[in-house]
PDB file of N, CA and C in Angstrom:
ATOM      1  N   MET B   1       0.738  -1.100  -0.052  1.00 90.00           N
ATOM      2  CA  MET B   1       0.005   0.010   0.012  1.00 90.00           C
ATOM      3  C   MET B   1       0.863   1.281  -0.007  1.00 90.00           C
ATOM      4  N   LYS B   2       0.452   2.335  -0.966  1.00 93.00           N
ATOM      5  CA  LYS B   2       1.487   3.267  -0.942  1.00 93.00           C
ATOM      6  C   LYS B   2       0.440   4.693  -1.002  1.00 93.00           C
ATOM      7  N   ARG B   3       0.721   5.747  -0.546  1.00 95.00           N
ATOM      8  CA  ARG B   3       0.025   6.801  -0.260  1.00 95.00           C
ATOM      9  C   ARG B   3       0.689   7.835  -1.122  1.00 95.00           C
ATOM     10  N   TYR B   4      -0.053   8.537  -2.017  1.00 96.00           N
ATOM     11  CA  TYR B   4       0.458   9.765  -2.707  1.00 96.00           C
ATOM     12  C   TYR B   4      -0.431  10.835  -2.636  1.00 96.00           C
ATOM     13  N   ASP B   5       0.395  12.033  -2.010  1.00 96.00           N
ATOM     14  CA  ASP B   5      -0.227  13.374  -1.761  1.00 96.00           C
ATOM     15  C   ASP B   5       0.015  14.254  -3.156  1.00 96.00           C
ATOM     16  N   LEU B   6      -1.193  14.526  -3.732  1.00 94.00           N
ATOM     17  CA  LEU B   6      -1.147  15.339  -4.997  1.00 94.00           C
ATOM     18  C   LEU B   6      -1.797  16.676  -4.579  1.00 94.00           C
ATOM     19  N   ARG B   7      -2.223  16.865  -3.393  1.00 92.00           N
ATOM     20  CA  ARG B   7      -2.553  18.168  -3.192  1.00 92.00           C
ATOM     21  C   ARG B   7      -1.805  19.358  -3.692  1.00 92.00           C
ATOM     22  N   HIS B   8      -0.505  19.464  -3.676  1.00 93.00           N
ATOM     23  CA  HIS B   8       0.256  20.417  -4.073  1.00 93.00           C
ATOM     24  C   HIS B   8       0.295  20.719  -5.631  1.00 93.00           C
ATOM     25  N   LEU B   9      -0.153  19.819  -6.334  1.00 93.00           N
ATOM     26  CA  LEU B   9      -0.392  19.853  -7.829  1.00 93.00           C
ATOM     27  C   LEU B   9      -1.713  20.623  -8.244  1.00 93.00           C
ATOM     28  N   LYS B  10      -2.841  20.802  -7.177  1.00 88.00           N
ATOM     29  CA  LYS B  10      -4.071  21.450  -7.376  1.00 88.00           C
ATOM     30  C   LYS B  10      -4.859  20.857  -8.471  1.00 88.00           C
ATOM     31  N   ASP B  11      -5.280  21.523  -9.466  1.00 86.00           N
ATOM     32  CA  ASP B  11      -6.115  21.160 -10.473  1.00 86.00           C
ATOM     33  C   ASP B  11      -5.213  20.313 -11.659  1.00 86.00           C
ATOM     34  N   SER B  12      -4.047  20.234 -11.665  1.00 90.00           N
ATOM     35  CA  SER B  12      -3.012  19.490 -12.546  1.00 90.00           C
ATOM     36  C   SER B  12      -2.577  18.414 -12.020  1.00 90.00           C
ATOM     37  N   PHE B  13      -3.159  17.511 -11.509  1.00 91.00           N
ATOM     38  CA  PHE B  13      -2.942  16.327 -10.739  1.00 91.00           C
ATOM     39  C   PHE B  13      -2.828  15.221 -11.708  1.00 91.00           C
ATOM     40  N   GLU B  14      -3.534  15.209 -12.731  1.00 92.00           N
ATOM     41  CA  GLU B  14      -3.827  14.104 -13.781  1.00 92.00           C
ATOM     42  C   GLU B  14      -2.225  13.680 -14.242  1.00 92.00           C
ATOM     43  N   PRO B  15      -1.464  14.409 -14.867  1.00 95.00           N
ATOM     44  CA  PRO B  15      -0.343  13.681 -15.339  1.00 95.00           C
ATOM     45  C   PRO B  15       0.466  12.942 -14.110  1.00 95.00           C
ATOM     46  N   ARG B  16       0.649  13.415 -13.014  1.00 96.00           N
ATOM     47  CA  ARG B  16       1.444  12.459 -12.081  1.00 96.00           C
ATOM     48  C   ARG B  16       0.505  11.358 -11.593  1.00 96.00           C
ATOM     49  N   MET B  17      -0.781  11.607 -11.544  1.00 94.00           N
ATOM     50  CA  MET B  17      -1.543  10.340 -11.526  1.00 94.00           C
ATOM     51  C   MET B  17      -1.561   9.130 -12.434  1.00 94.00           C
ATOM     52  N   ARG B  18      -1.358   9.722 -13.623  1.00 95.00           N
ATOM     53  CA  ARG B  18      -1.278   8.778 -14.528  1.00 95.00           C
ATOM     54  C   ARG B  18       0.077   7.978 -14.664  1.00 95.00           C
ATOM     55  N   GLU B  19       1.239   8.610 -14.095  1.00 95.00           N
ATOM     56  CA  GLU B  19       2.430   8.266 -14.193  1.00 95.00           C
ATOM     57  C   GLU B  19       2.407   7.095 -13.081  1.00 95.00           C
ATOM     58  N   ILE B  20       1.791   7.440 -11.861  1.00 95.00           N
ATOM     59  CA  ILE B  20       1.713   6.456 -10.817  1.00 95.00           C
ATOM     60  C   ILE B  20       0.956   5.164 -11.054  1.00 95.00           C
ATOM     61  N   LEU B  21      -0.370   5.520 -11.732  1.00 94.00           N
ATOM     62  CA  LEU B  21      -0.999   4.435 -11.972  1.00 94.00           C
ATOM     63  C   LEU B  21      -0.251   3.328 -13.018  1.00 94.00           C
ATOM     64  N   THR B  22       0.410   3.827 -13.998  1.00 93.00           N
ATOM     65  CA  THR B  22       1.213   2.996 -14.985  1.00 93.00           C
ATOM     66  C   THR B  22       2.226   2.190 -14.216  1.00 93.00           C
ATOM     67  N   SER B  23       2.639   2.557 -13.203  1.00 91.00           N
ATOM     68  CA  SER B  23       3.837   1.994 -12.471  1.00 91.00           C
ATOM     69  C   SER B  23       3.591   1.054 -11.359  1.00 91.00           C
ATOM     70  N   HIS B  24       2.334   0.770 -10.861  1.00 87.00           N
ATOM     71  CA  HIS B  24       1.754  -0.061 -10.029  1.00 87.00           C
ATOM     72  C   HIS B  24       1.622  -1.411 -10.586  1.00 87.00           C
ATOM     73  N   LYS B  25       2.092  -2.613  -9.557  1.00 88.00           N
ATOM     74  CA  LYS B  25       1.901  -3.847  -9.770  1.00 88.00           C
ATOM     75  C   LYS B  25       0.488  -4.313  -9.351  1.00 88.00           C
ATOM     76  N   VAL B  26       0.073  -5.490 -10.003  1.00 90.00           N
ATOM     77  CA  VAL B  26      -1.103  -6.247  -9.776  1.00 90.00           C
ATOM     78  C   VAL B  26      -1.079  -6.342  -8.317  1.00 90.00           C
ATOM     79  N   GLY B  27      -2.439  -6.155  -7.668  1.00 92.00           N
ATOM     80  CA  GLY B  27      -2.618  -6.382  -6.398  1.00 92.00           C
ATOM     81  C   GLY B  27      -2.241  -5.381  -5.130  1.00 92.00           C
ATOM     82  N   GLU B  28      -1.503  -4.290  -5.987  1.00 93.00           N
ATOM     83  CA  GLU B  28      -0.836  -3.045  -5.232  1.00 93.00           C
ATOM     84  C   GLU B  28      -2.205  -2.241  -4.881  1.00 93.00           C
ATOM     85  N   VAL B  29      -2.175  -1.601  -3.657  1.00 96.00           N
ATOM     86  CA  VAL B  29      -3.066  -0.639  -3.326  1.00 96.00           C
ATOM     87  C   VAL B  29      -2.609   0.814  -3.420  1.00 96.00           C
ATOM     88  N   ALA B  30      -3.259   1.609  -4.052  1.00 95.00           N
ATOM     89  CA  ALA B  30      -2.811   3.101  -4.081  1.00 95.00           C
ATOM     90  C   ALA B  30      -3.759   4.101  -3.358  1.00 95.00           C
ATOM     91  N   ILE B  31      -3.301   4.855  -2.616  1.00 96.00           N
ATOM     92  CA  ILE B  31      -4.190   6.046  -1.935  1.00 96.00           C
ATOM     93  C   ILE B  31      -3.592   7.469  -2.396  1.00 96.00           C
ATOM     94  N   PHE B  32      -4.659   7.918  -2.900  1.00 95.00           N
ATOM     95  CA  PHE B  32      -4.302   9.368  -3.523  1.00 95.00           C
ATOM     96  C   PHE B  32      -5.086  10.510  -2.636  1.00 95.00           C
ATOM     97  N   LEU B  33      -4.368  11.498  -2.385  1.00 93.00           N
ATOM     98  CA  LEU B  33      -4.811  12.539  -1.859  1.00 93.00           C
ATOM     99  C   LEU B  33      -4.844  13.782  -2.754  1.00 93.00           C
ATOM    100  N   PHE B  34      -6.043  14.649  -2.877  1.00 88.00           N
ATOM    101  CA  PHE B  34      -5.845  15.637  -3.713  1.00 88.00           C
ATOM    102  C   PHE B  34      -7.019  16.816  -3.420  1.00 88.00           C
ATOM    103  N   GLU B  35      -6.649  17.843  -3.772  1.00 87.00           N
ATOM    104  CA  GLU B  35      -7.604  18.935  -3.460  1.00 87.00           C
ATOM    105  C   GLU B  35      -8.834  19.001  -4.432  1.00 87.00           C
ATOM    106  N   ILE B  36      -9.961  19.257  -3.988  1.00 81.00           N
ATOM    107  CA  ILE B  36     -11.070  18.909  -4.722  1.00 81.00           C
ATOM    108  C   ILE B  36     -11.589  20.410  -5.456  1.00 81.00           C
ATOM    109  N   GLY B  37     -11.553  21.327  -4.526  1.00 76.00           N
ATOM    110  CA  GLY B  37     -11.936  22.622  -5.237  1.00 76.00           C
ATOM    111  C   GLY B  37     -13.303  22.736  -5.702  1.00 76.00           C
ATOM    112  N   ASP B  38     -13.624  22.392  -7.010  1.00 76.00           N
ATOM    113  CA  ASP B  38     -15.283  22.664  -7.371  1.00 76.00           C
ATOM    114  C   ASP B  38     -15.719  21.067  -7.767  1.00 76.00           C
ATOM    115  N   PHE B  39     -15.120  19.969  -7.257  1.00 78.00           N
ATOM    116  CA  PHE B  39     -15.527  18.913  -7.193  1.00 78.00           C
ATOM    117  C   PHE B  39     -15.210  18.197  -8.524  1.00 78.00           C
ATOM    118  N   THR B  40     -14.906  18.978  -9.748  1.00 80.00           N
ATOM    119  CA  THR B  40     -14.538  18.168 -11.036  1.00 80.00           C
ATOM    120  C   THR B  40     -13.462  17.169 -11.035  1.00 80.00           C
ATOM    121  N   PRO B  41     -12.406  17.348 -10.093  1.00 82.00           N
ATOM    122  CA  PRO B  41     -11.344  16.391  -9.933  1.00 82.00           C
ATOM    123  C   PRO B  41     -11.757  14.933  -9.606  1.00 82.00           C
ATOM    124  N   ILE B  42     -12.879  14.975  -8.776  1.00 84.00           N
ATOM    125  CA  ILE B  42     -13.411  13.753  -8.182  1.00 84.00           C
ATOM    126  C   ILE B  42     -13.651  12.901  -9.547  1.00 84.00           C
ATOM    127  N   GLN B  43     -14.391  13.400 -10.363  1.00 88.00           N
ATOM    128  CA  GLN B  43     -14.559  12.719 -11.446  1.00 88.00           C
ATOM    129  C   GLN B  43     -13.730  12.061 -12.429  1.00 88.00           C
ATOM    130  N   ARG B  44     -12.839  13.375 -12.486  1.00 89.00           N
ATOM    131  CA  ARG B  44     -11.564  13.092 -13.362  1.00 89.00           C
ATOM    132  C   ARG B  44     -10.698  11.910 -12.867  1.00 89.00           C
ATOM    133  N   SER B  45     -10.592  11.797 -11.480  1.00 91.00           N
ATOM    134  CA  SER B  45      -9.889  10.823 -10.974  1.00 91.00           C
ATOM    135  C   SER B  45     -10.639   9.399 -11.063  1.00 91.00           C
ATOM    136  N   ALA B  46     -11.787   9.518 -11.100  1.00 91.00           N
ATOM    137  CA  ALA B  46     -12.478   8.129 -11.109  1.00 91.00           C
ATOM    138  C   ALA B  46     -12.434   7.725 -12.577  1.00 91.00           C
ATOM    139  N   ASP B  47     -12.419   8.465 -13.409  1.00 93.00           N
ATOM    140  CA  ASP B  47     -12.261   8.082 -14.979  1.00 93.00           C
ATOM    141  C   ASP B  47     -10.802   7.687 -15.146  1.00 93.00           C
ATOM    142  N   LEU B  48      -9.859   8.234 -14.541  1.00 93.00           N
ATOM    143  CA  LEU B  48      -8.415   7.564 -14.693  1.00 93.00           C
ATOM    144  C   LEU B  48      -8.169   6.126 -13.944  1.00 93.00           C
ATOM    145  N   VAL B  49      -8.953   6.076 -12.955  1.00 95.00           N
ATOM    146  CA  VAL B  49      -8.896   4.865 -12.155  1.00 95.00           C
ATOM    147  C   VAL B  49      -9.627   3.883 -13.291  1.00 95.00           C
ATOM    148  N   LYS B  50     -10.751   3.990 -13.667  1.00 95.00           N
ATOM    149  CA  LYS B  50     -11.420   3.241 -14.669  1.00 95.00           C
ATOM    150  C   LYS B  50     -10.630   3.167 -16.035  1.00 95.00           C
ATOM    151  N   GLU B  51      -9.991   3.798 -16.489  1.00 94.00           N
ATOM    152  CA  GLU B  51      -9.231   3.838 -17.677  1.00 94.00           C
ATOM    153  C   GLU B  51      -8.053   2.742 -17.526  1.00 94.00           C
ATOM    154  N   TYR B  52      -7.347   2.913 -16.576  1.00 93.00           N
ATOM    155  CA  TYR B  52      -6.188   1.957 -16.132  1.00 93.00           C
ATOM    156  C   TYR B  52      -6.713   0.529 -15.677  1.00 93.00           C
ATOM    157  N   ARG B  53      -7.865   0.379 -15.584  1.00 93.00           N
ATOM    158  CA  ARG B  53      -8.462  -0.915 -14.964  1.00 93.00           C
ATOM    159  C   ARG B  53      -7.998  -1.078 -13.603  1.00 93.00           C
ATOM    160  N   TYR B  54      -8.150  -0.039 -12.755  1.00 95.00           N
ATOM    161  CA  TYR B  54      -8.155  -0.276 -11.426  1.00 95.00           C
ATOM    162  C   TYR B  54      -9.493  -0.273 -10.919  1.00 95.00           C
ATOM    163  N   GLU B  55      -9.513  -0.735  -9.507  1.00 95.00           N
ATOM    164  CA  GLU B  55     -10.741  -0.873  -8.847  1.00 95.00           C
ATOM    165  C   GLU B  55     -10.766   0.278  -7.835  1.00 95.00           C
ATOM    166  N   LEU B  56     -11.821   0.823  -7.739  1.00 95.00           N
ATOM    167  CA  LEU B  56     -12.047   2.029  -6.953  1.00 95.00           C
ATOM    168  C   LEU B  56     -12.594   1.488  -5.575  1.00 95.00           C
ATOM    169  N   LEU B  57     -11.655   1.277  -4.478  1.00 95.00           N
ATOM    170  CA  LEU B  57     -12.130   0.769  -3.220  1.00 95.00           C
ATOM    171  C   LEU B  57     -12.912   1.833  -2.400  1.00 95.00           C
ATOM    172  N   ASN B  58     -12.420   2.891  -2.450  1.00 92.00           N
ATOM    173  CA  ASN B  58     -13.111   4.250  -1.553  1.00 92.00           C
ATOM    174  C   ASN B  58     -12.844   5.303  -1.971  1.00 92.00           C
ATOM    175  N   SER B  59     -13.809   6.336  -1.856  1.00 89.00           N
ATOM    176  CA  SER B  59     -13.802   7.700  -2.159  1.00 89.00           C
ATOM    177  C   SER B  59     -14.246   8.532  -1.190  1.00 89.00           C
ATOM    178  N   LEU B  60     -13.718   9.393  -0.571  1.00 90.00           N
ATOM    179  CA  LEU B  60     -14.241  10.003   0.661  1.00 90.00           C
ATOM    180  C   LEU B  60     -13.675  11.525   0.759  1.00 90.00           C
ATOM    181  N   LYS B  61     -14.408  12.336   1.160  1.00 88.00           N
ATOM    182  CA  LYS B  61     -14.008  13.781   1.471  1.00 88.00           C
ATOM    183  C   LYS B  61     -13.259  13.700   2.971  1.00 88.00           C
ATOM    184  N   PHE B  62     -11.933  14.043   2.871  1.00 78.00           N
ATOM    185  CA  PHE B  62     -11.066  14.203   3.980  1.00 78.00           C
ATOM    186  C   PHE B  62     -11.333  15.191   4.790  1.00 78.00           C
ATOM    187  N   ASN B  63     -11.448  16.309   4.522  1.00 85.00           N
ATOM    188  CA  ASN B  63     -11.845  17.618   5.352  1.00 85.00           C
ATOM    189  C   ASN B  63     -12.520  18.659   4.454  1.00 85.00           C
ATOM    190  N   GLU B  64     -12.434  19.973   4.451  1.00 83.00           N
ATOM    191  CA  GLU B  64     -13.264  20.926   3.984  1.00 83.00           C
ATOM    192  C   GLU B  64     -12.839  20.720   2.232  1.00 83.00           C
ATOM    193  N   VAL B  65     -11.546  20.778   1.909  1.00 85.00           N
ATOM    194  CA  VAL B  65     -10.945  20.802   0.628  1.00 85.00           C
ATOM    195  C   VAL B  65     -10.308  19.808  -0.009  1.00 85.00           C
ATOM    196  N   ASP B  66      -9.970  18.576   0.838  1.00 90.00           N
ATOM    197  CA  ASP B  66      -9.332  17.469   0.420  1.00 90.00           C
ATOM    198  C   ASP B  66     -10.011  16.239   0.217  1.00 90.00           C
ATOM    199  N   TRP B  67      -9.634  15.332  -0.772  1.00 91.00           N
ATOM    200  CA  TRP B  67     -10.411  14.108  -1.192  1.00 91.00           C
ATOM    201  C   TRP B  67      -9.502  13.084  -1.245  1.00 91.00           C
ATOM    202  N   THR B  68      -9.862  11.800  -0.650  1.00 93.00           N
ATOM    203  CA  THR B  68      -8.923  10.679  -0.891  1.00 93.00           C
ATOM    204  C   THR B  68      -9.852   9.653  -1.515  1.00 93.00           C
ATOM    205  N   ILE B  69      -8.905   8.974  -2.625  1.00 94.00           N
ATOM    206  CA  ILE B  69      -9.565   8.023  -3.076  1.00 94.00           C
ATOM    207  C   ILE B  69      -8.405   6.693  -2.982  1.00 94.00           C
ATOM    208  N   VAL B  70      -8.748   5.523  -2.844  1.00 96.00           N
ATOM    209  CA  VAL B  70      -8.345   4.457  -2.492  1.00 96.00           C
ATOM    210  C   VAL B  70      -8.395   3.474  -3.724  1.00 96.00           C
ATOM    211  N   THR B  71      -7.174   3.124  -4.450  1.00 96.00           N
ATOM    212  CA  THR B  71      -7.471   2.126  -5.563  1.00 96.00           C
ATOM    213  C   THR B  71      -6.648   0.844  -5.388  1.00 96.00           C
ATOM    214  N   LYS B  72      -7.039  -0.095  -6.203  1.00 96.00           N
ATOM    215  CA  LYS B  72      -6.283  -1.381  -6.315  1.00 96.00           C
ATOM    216  C   LYS B  72      -6.294  -2.047  -7.753  1.00 96.00           C
ATOM    217  N   LYS B  73      -4.834  -2.417  -8.173  1.00 89.00           N
ATOM    218  CA  LYS B  73      -4.981  -2.764  -9.467  1.00 89.00           C
ATOM    219  C   LYS B  73      -5.156  -4.297  -9.535  1.00 89.00           C
TER     220      LYS B  73
END
């Protein structure tokens, strides 16, 4: 299980998330933290998870501005 904090990337998290998703091994769990802003990053992150054929295990609001998703390949 690995945790990736993408909050510092704000709305530009997708390239880094793609990079991470392509490097994970089968059975590995990845936890992503990112800033939600207007909630569009939530759908974009879910679309990336689906595109790379990961399973979305959990998606939750962490606090007022942060979101966490848990995925498994």
